[in-house]
mmCIF file with all atom_site columns, C-alpha atoms in Angstrom:
data_model
loop_
_atom_site.group_PDB
_atom_site.id
_atom_site.type_symbol
_atom_site.label_atom_id
_atom_site.label_alt_id
_atom_site.label_comp_id
_atom_site.label_asym_id
_atom_site.label_entity_id
_atom_site.label_seq_id
_atom_site.pdbx_PDB_ins_code
_atom_site.Cartn_x
_atom_site.Cartn_y
_atom_site.Cartn_z
_atom_site.occupancy
_atom_site.B_iso_or_equiv
_atom_site.pdbx_formal_charge
_atom_site.auth_seq_id
_atom_site.auth_comp_id
_atom_site.auth_asym_id
_atom_site.auth_atom_id
_atom_site.pdbx_PDB_model_num
ATOM 1   C CA . MET A 1 1   ? 21.457 16.167 3.804   1.00 0.00 ? 1   MET A CA 1
ATOM 2   C CA . ASP A 1 2   ? 24.528 18.260 3.140   1.00 0.00 ? 2   ASP A CA 1
ATOM 3   C CA . GLU A 1 3   ? 24.358 21.671 1.477   1.00 0.00 ? 3   GLU A CA 1
ATOM 4   C CA . ALA A 1 4   ? 25.802 20.531 -1.880  1.00 0.00 ? 4   ALA A CA 1
ATOM 5   C CA . LEU A 1 5   ? 23.159 17.842 -2.280  1.00 0.00 ? 5   LEU A CA 1
ATOM 6   C CA . ARG A 1 6   ? 20.396 20.184 -1.194  1.00 0.00 ? 6   ARG A CA 1
ATOM 7   C CA . ASP A 1 7   ? 21.638 22.709 -3.765  1.00 0.00 ? 7   ASP A CA 1
ATOM 8   C CA . LEU A 1 8   ? 21.591 20.042 -6.492  1.00 0.00 ? 8   LEU A CA 1
ATOM 9   C CA . TYR A 1 9   ? 17.999 19.071 -5.689  1.00 0.00 ? 9   TYR A CA 1
ATOM 10  C CA . ARG A 1 10  ? 16.948 22.712 -6.066  1.00 0.00 ? 10  ARG A CA 1
ATOM 11  C CA . ARG A 1 11  ? 18.435 23.150 -9.551  1.00 0.00 ? 11  ARG A CA 1
ATOM 12  C CA . PRO A 1 12  ? 15.752 23.397 -12.253 1.00 0.00 ? 12  PRO A CA 1
ATOM 13  C CA . GLY A 1 13  ? 17.876 21.536 -14.808 1.00 0.00 ? 13  GLY A CA 1
ATOM 14  C CA . PHE A 1 14  ? 18.436 18.619 -12.434 1.00 0.00 ? 14  PHE A CA 1
ATOM 15  C CA . LEU A 1 15  ? 14.737 18.477 -11.572 1.00 0.00 ? 15  LEU A CA 1
ATOM 16  C CA . LEU A 1 16  ? 13.655 18.662 -15.209 1.00 0.00 ? 16  LEU A CA 1
ATOM 17  C CA . ARG A 1 17  ? 16.075 15.888 -16.195 1.00 0.00 ? 17  ARG A CA 1
ATOM 18  C CA . HIS A 1 18  ? 14.913 13.737 -13.301 1.00 0.00 ? 18  HIS A CA 1
ATOM 19  C CA . GLY A 1 19  ? 11.280 14.404 -14.225 1.00 0.00 ? 19  GLY A CA 1
ATOM 20  C CA . HIS A 1 20  ? 12.023 13.408 -17.810 1.00 0.00 ? 20  HIS A CA 1
ATOM 21  C CA . GLN A 1 21  ? 13.619 10.156 -16.636 1.00 0.00 ? 21  GLN A CA 1
ATOM 22  C CA . ILE A 1 22  ? 10.519 9.366  -14.601 1.00 0.00 ? 22  ILE A CA 1
ATOM 23  C CA . SER A 1 23  ? 8.284  10.237 -17.554 1.00 0.00 ? 23  SER A CA 1
ATOM 24  C CA . VAL A 1 24  ? 10.186 7.903  -19.891 1.00 0.00 ? 24  VAL A CA 1
ATOM 25  C CA . ALA A 1 25  ? 10.104 5.095  -17.308 1.00 0.00 ? 25  ALA A CA 1
ATOM 26  C CA . VAL A 1 26  ? 6.342  5.423  -16.796 1.00 0.00 ? 26  VAL A CA 1
ATOM 27  C CA . PHE A 1 27  ? 5.705  5.578  -20.556 1.00 0.00 ? 27  PHE A CA 1
ATOM 28  C CA . THR A 1 28  ? 7.910  2.522  -21.088 1.00 0.00 ? 28  THR A CA 1
ATOM 29  C CA . GLU A 1 29  ? 6.074  0.545  -18.404 1.00 0.00 ? 29  GLU A CA 1
ATOM 30  C CA . GLU A 1 30  ? 2.601  1.455  -19.638 1.00 0.00 ? 30  GLU A CA 1
ATOM 31  C CA . CYS A 1 31  ? 3.433  0.887  -23.315 1.00 0.00 ? 31  CYS A CA 1
ATOM 32  C CA . ALA A 1 32  ? 5.740  -2.142 -22.953 1.00 0.00 ? 32  ALA A CA 1
ATOM 33  C CA . SER A 1 33  ? 3.429  -4.504 -24.818 1.00 0.00 ? 33  SER A CA 1
ATOM 34  C CA . PHE A 1 34  ? 3.467  -2.174 -27.848 1.00 0.00 ? 34  PHE A CA 1
ATOM 35  C CA . ASP A 1 35  ? 7.276  -2.073 -28.216 1.00 0.00 ? 35  ASP A CA 1
ATOM 36  C CA . ILE A 1 36  ? 7.311  1.692  -28.734 1.00 0.00 ? 36  ILE A CA 1
ATOM 37  C CA . THR A 1 37  ? 9.482  4.449  -27.282 1.00 0.00 ? 37  THR A CA 1
ATOM 38  C CA . PRO A 1 38  ? 8.315  7.958  -26.396 1.00 0.00 ? 38  PRO A CA 1
ATOM 39  C CA . GLY A 1 39  ? 10.226 9.316  -29.395 1.00 0.00 ? 39  GLY A CA 1
ATOM 40  C CA . GLN A 1 40  ? 8.609  6.830  -31.754 1.00 0.00 ? 40  GLN A CA 1
ATOM 41  C CA . TYR A 1 41  ? 5.178  7.604  -30.346 1.00 0.00 ? 41  TYR A CA 1
ATOM 42  C CA . GLY A 1 42  ? 5.802  11.334 -30.778 1.00 0.00 ? 42  GLY A CA 1
ATOM 43  C CA . ALA A 1 43  ? 6.902  10.826 -34.372 1.00 0.00 ? 43  ALA A CA 1
ATOM 44  C CA . LEU A 1 44  ? 3.836  8.704  -35.170 1.00 0.00 ? 44  LEU A CA 1
ATOM 45  C CA . ALA A 1 45  ? 1.522  11.281 -33.582 1.00 0.00 ? 45  ALA A CA 1
ATOM 46  C CA . ILE A 1 46  ? 3.097  14.149 -35.550 1.00 0.00 ? 46  ILE A CA 1
ATOM 47  C CA . ILE A 1 47  ? 3.087  12.194 -38.826 1.00 0.00 ? 47  ILE A CA 1
ATOM 48  C CA . SER A 1 48  ? -0.578 11.396 -38.183 1.00 0.00 ? 48  SER A CA 1
ATOM 49  C CA . ALA A 1 49  ? -1.371 15.064 -37.622 1.00 0.00 ? 49  ALA A CA 1
ATOM 50  C CA . TYR A 1 50  ? 0.733  16.217 -40.604 1.00 0.00 ? 50  TYR A CA 1
ATOM 51  C CA . PRO A 1 51  ? 0.590  13.495 -43.269 1.00 0.00 ? 51  PRO A CA 1
ATOM 52  C CA . GLY A 1 52  ? 3.278  14.094 -45.873 1.00 0.00 ? 52  GLY A CA 1
ATOM 53  C CA . ILE A 1 53  ? 5.560  15.941 -43.460 1.00 0.00 ? 53  ILE A CA 1
ATOM 54  C CA . ASP A 1 54  ? 9.223  15.858 -44.427 1.00 0.00 ? 54  ASP A CA 1
ATOM 55  C CA . GLN A 1 55  ? 11.834 14.508 -42.046 1.00 0.00 ? 55  GLN A CA 1
ATOM 56  C CA . ARG A 1 56  ? 13.408 17.908 -41.337 1.00 0.00 ? 56  ARG A CA 1
ATOM 57  C CA . SER A 1 57  ? 10.038 19.374 -40.341 1.00 0.00 ? 57  SER A CA 1
ATOM 58  C CA . LEU A 1 58  ? 9.306  16.297 -38.225 1.00 0.00 ? 58  LEU A CA 1
ATOM 59  C CA . SER A 1 59  ? 12.609 16.818 -36.432 1.00 0.00 ? 59  SER A CA 1
ATOM 60  C CA . ARG A 1 60  ? 11.700 20.425 -35.615 1.00 0.00 ? 60  ARG A CA 1
ATOM 61  C CA . ARG A 1 61  ? 8.168  19.553 -34.462 1.00 0.00 ? 61  ARG A CA 1
ATOM 62  C CA . ILE A 1 62  ? 9.304  16.647 -32.295 1.00 0.00 ? 62  ILE A CA 1
ATOM 63  C CA . GLY A 1 63  ? 12.120 18.730 -30.787 1.00 0.00 ? 63  GLY A CA 1
ATOM 64  C CA . LEU A 1 64  ? 14.936 16.297 -31.580 1.00 0.00 ? 64  LEU A CA 1
ATOM 65  C CA . ASP A 1 65  ? 18.095 16.660 -33.616 1.00 0.00 ? 65  ASP A CA 1
ATOM 66  C CA . ALA A 1 66  ? 18.131 15.403 -37.219 1.00 0.00 ? 66  ALA A CA 1
ATOM 67  C CA . SER A 1 67  ? 20.269 12.360 -36.472 1.00 0.00 ? 67  SER A CA 1
ATOM 68  C CA . THR A 1 68  ? 18.040 11.122 -33.630 1.00 0.00 ? 68  THR A CA 1
ATOM 69  C CA . THR A 1 69  ? 14.941 11.730 -35.727 1.00 0.00 ? 69  THR A CA 1
ATOM 70  C CA . GLY A 1 70  ? 16.563 9.859  -38.615 1.00 0.00 ? 70  GLY A CA 1
ATOM 71  C CA . GLY A 1 71  ? 17.062 6.824  -36.382 1.00 0.00 ? 71  GLY A CA 1
ATOM 72  C CA . ILE A 1 72  ? 13.459 6.954  -35.216 1.00 0.00 ? 72  ILE A CA 1
ATOM 73  C CA . VAL A 1 73  ? 12.184 7.241  -38.804 1.00 0.00 ? 73  VAL A CA 1
ATOM 74  C CA . ASN A 1 74  ? 14.379 4.328  -39.895 1.00 0.00 ? 74  ASN A CA 1
ATOM 75  C CA . ARG A 1 75  ? 13.069 2.094  -37.097 1.00 0.00 ? 75  ARG A CA 1
ATOM 76  C CA . LEU A 1 76  ? 9.447  3.041  -37.808 1.00 0.00 ? 76  LEU A CA 1
ATOM 77  C CA . ALA A 1 77  ? 9.939  2.344  -41.520 1.00 0.00 ? 77  ALA A CA 1
ATOM 78  C CA . GLU A 1 78  ? 11.638 -1.007 -40.797 1.00 0.00 ? 78  GLU A CA 1
ATOM 79  C CA . ARG A 1 79  ? 8.636  -1.998 -38.695 1.00 0.00 ? 79  ARG A CA 1
ATOM 80  C CA . GLY A 1 80  ? 6.279  -1.005 -41.511 1.00 0.00 ? 80  GLY A CA 1
ATOM 81  C CA . LEU A 1 81  ? 4.635  1.720  -39.412 1.00 0.00 ? 81  LEU A CA 1
ATOM 82  C CA . ILE A 1 82  ? 5.365  4.567  -41.827 1.00 0.00 ? 82  ILE A CA 1
ATOM 83  C CA . ASP A 1 83  ? 5.886  4.931  -45.549 1.00 0.00 ? 83  ASP A CA 1
ATOM 84  C CA . ARG A 1 84  ? 8.472  7.219  -47.120 1.00 0.00 ? 84  ARG A CA 1
ATOM 85  C CA . ARG A 1 85  ? 7.432  8.818  -50.364 1.00 0.00 ? 85  ARG A CA 1
ATOM 86  C CA . VAL A 1 86  ? 9.253  10.966 -52.904 1.00 0.00 ? 86  VAL A CA 1
ATOM 87  C CA . GLY A 1 87  ? 8.471  14.637 -52.273 1.00 0.00 ? 87  GLY A CA 1
ATOM 88  C CA . GLN A 1 88  ? 6.285  16.359 -54.845 1.00 0.00 ? 88  GLN A CA 1
ATOM 89  C CA . LYS A 1 89  ? 8.084  19.716 -54.566 1.00 0.00 ? 89  LYS A CA 1
ATOM 90  C CA . ASP A 1 90  ? 11.594 18.339 -54.095 1.00 0.00 ? 90  ASP A CA 1
ATOM 91  C CA . ARG A 1 91  ? 12.147 14.853 -55.493 1.00 0.00 ? 91  ARG A CA 1
ATOM 92  C CA . ARG A 1 92  ? 15.277 14.469 -53.324 1.00 0.00 ? 92  ARG A CA 1
ATOM 93  C CA . ALA A 1 93  ? 13.203 14.879 -50.175 1.00 0.00 ? 93  ALA A CA 1
ATOM 94  C CA . ARG A 1 94  ? 11.095 12.143 -48.643 1.00 0.00 ? 94  ARG A CA 1
ATOM 95  C CA . THR A 1 95  ? 7.724  12.723 -47.103 1.00 0.00 ? 95  THR A CA 1
ATOM 96  C CA . LEU A 1 96  ? 6.335  10.563 -44.336 1.00 0.00 ? 96  LEU A CA 1
ATOM 97  C CA . VAL A 1 97  ? 2.889  9.068  -43.917 1.00 0.00 ? 97  VAL A CA 1
ATOM 98  C CA . LEU A 1 98  ? 1.521  6.475  -41.540 1.00 0.00 ? 98  LEU A CA 1
ATOM 99  C CA . SER A 1 99  ? 0.950  3.022  -42.966 1.00 0.00 ? 99  SER A CA 1
ATOM 100 C CA . ASP A 1 100 ? -2.186 1.118  -42.041 1.00 0.00 ? 100 ASP A CA 1
ATOM 101 C CA . ALA A 1 101 ? -0.106 -0.678 -39.390 1.00 0.00 ? 101 ALA A CA 1
ATOM 102 C CA . GLY A 1 102 ? 1.093  2.676  -38.027 1.00 0.00 ? 102 GLY A CA 1
ATOM 103 C CA . GLU A 1 103 ? -2.453 4.003  -37.786 1.00 0.00 ? 103 GLU A CA 1
ATOM 104 C CA . ALA A 1 104 ? -3.543 0.822  -36.036 1.00 0.00 ? 104 ALA A CA 1
ATOM 105 C CA . LEU A 1 105 ? -0.670 0.995  -33.554 1.00 0.00 ? 105 LEU A CA 1
ATOM 106 C CA . LEU A 1 106 ? -1.324 4.660  -32.809 1.00 0.00 ? 106 LEU A CA 1
ATOM 107 C CA . GLY A 1 107 ? -4.960 3.827  -32.038 1.00 0.00 ? 107 GLY A CA 1
ATOM 108 C CA . SER A 1 108 ? -4.116 0.747  -29.992 1.00 0.00 ? 108 SER A CA 1
ATOM 109 C CA . VAL A 1 109 ? -1.487 2.447  -27.855 1.00 0.00 ? 109 VAL A CA 1
ATOM 110 C CA . ALA A 1 110 ? -3.675 5.485  -27.040 1.00 0.00 ? 110 ALA A CA 1
ATOM 111 C CA . PRO A 1 111 ? -5.184 4.022  -23.818 1.00 0.00 ? 111 PRO A CA 1
ATOM 112 C CA . ALA A 1 112 ? -1.710 3.095  -22.525 1.00 0.00 ? 112 ALA A CA 1
ATOM 113 C CA . VAL A 1 113 ? -0.402 6.584  -23.312 1.00 0.00 ? 113 VAL A CA 1
ATOM 114 C CA . LYS A 1 114 ? -3.347 8.097  -21.435 1.00 0.00 ? 114 LYS A CA 1
ATOM 115 C CA . ALA A 1 115 ? -2.652 5.778  -18.492 1.00 0.00 ? 115 ALA A CA 1
ATOM 116 C CA . ALA A 1 116 ? 0.972  6.949  -18.449 1.00 0.00 ? 116 ALA A CA 1
ATOM 117 C CA . GLN A 1 117 ? -0.184 10.572 -18.428 1.00 0.00 ? 117 GLN A CA 1
ATOM 118 C CA . ARG A 1 118 ? -2.597 9.889  -15.560 1.00 0.00 ? 118 ARG A CA 1
ATOM 119 C CA . ARG A 1 119 ? 0.196  8.218  -13.558 1.00 0.00 ? 119 ARG A CA 1
ATOM 120 C CA . LEU A 1 120 ? 2.578  11.115 -14.155 1.00 0.00 ? 120 LEU A CA 1
ATOM 121 C CA . LEU A 1 121 ? 0.024  13.700 -13.106 1.00 0.00 ? 121 LEU A CA 1
ATOM 122 C CA . SER A 1 122 ? -1.513 11.726 -10.222 1.00 0.00 ? 122 SER A CA 1
ATOM 123 C CA . PRO A 1 123 ? 0.537  13.442 -7.488  1.00 0.00 ? 123 PRO A CA 1
ATOM 124 C CA . LEU A 1 124 ? -0.872 16.810 -8.569  1.00 0.00 ? 124 LEU A CA 1
ATOM 125 C CA . SER A 1 125 ? -4.198 18.241 -7.534  1.00 0.00 ? 125 SER A CA 1
ATOM 126 C CA . ALA A 1 126 ? -6.872 18.799 -10.174 1.00 0.00 ? 126 ALA A CA 1
ATOM 127 C CA . ALA A 1 127 ? -6.023 22.516 -10.265 1.00 0.00 ? 127 ALA A CA 1
ATOM 128 C CA . GLU A 1 128 ? -2.303 21.767 -10.681 1.00 0.00 ? 128 GLU A CA 1
ATOM 129 C CA . ARG A 1 129 ? -3.016 19.280 -13.488 1.00 0.00 ? 129 ARG A CA 1
#
């Protein structure tokens, strides 16, 4: 291996990006039958933990920009997995809650998500996990 390639493989940013790609691929494989992306799963989990959260707060908690979060929220709403409600404090704002279908999906996908986590961590020792 030449020095430039070796240097690339030692860069934290490169390794983190590569690790993220692997993580998304494993999640996608394990959760394929549920037709859900990691971002959608994260949004559902946060909305479940914080019912009535507004979209801006969801964006901050999920760690995505507002436009990406908006797309995720739109797709979840189109699938009937979340409900948007008029905010009580600010009627221009919309709050988000899981629908019954969203709660059911979040429960159903949990074993697949855990399987993805086990696969990702399997190369590590118990102490490293």
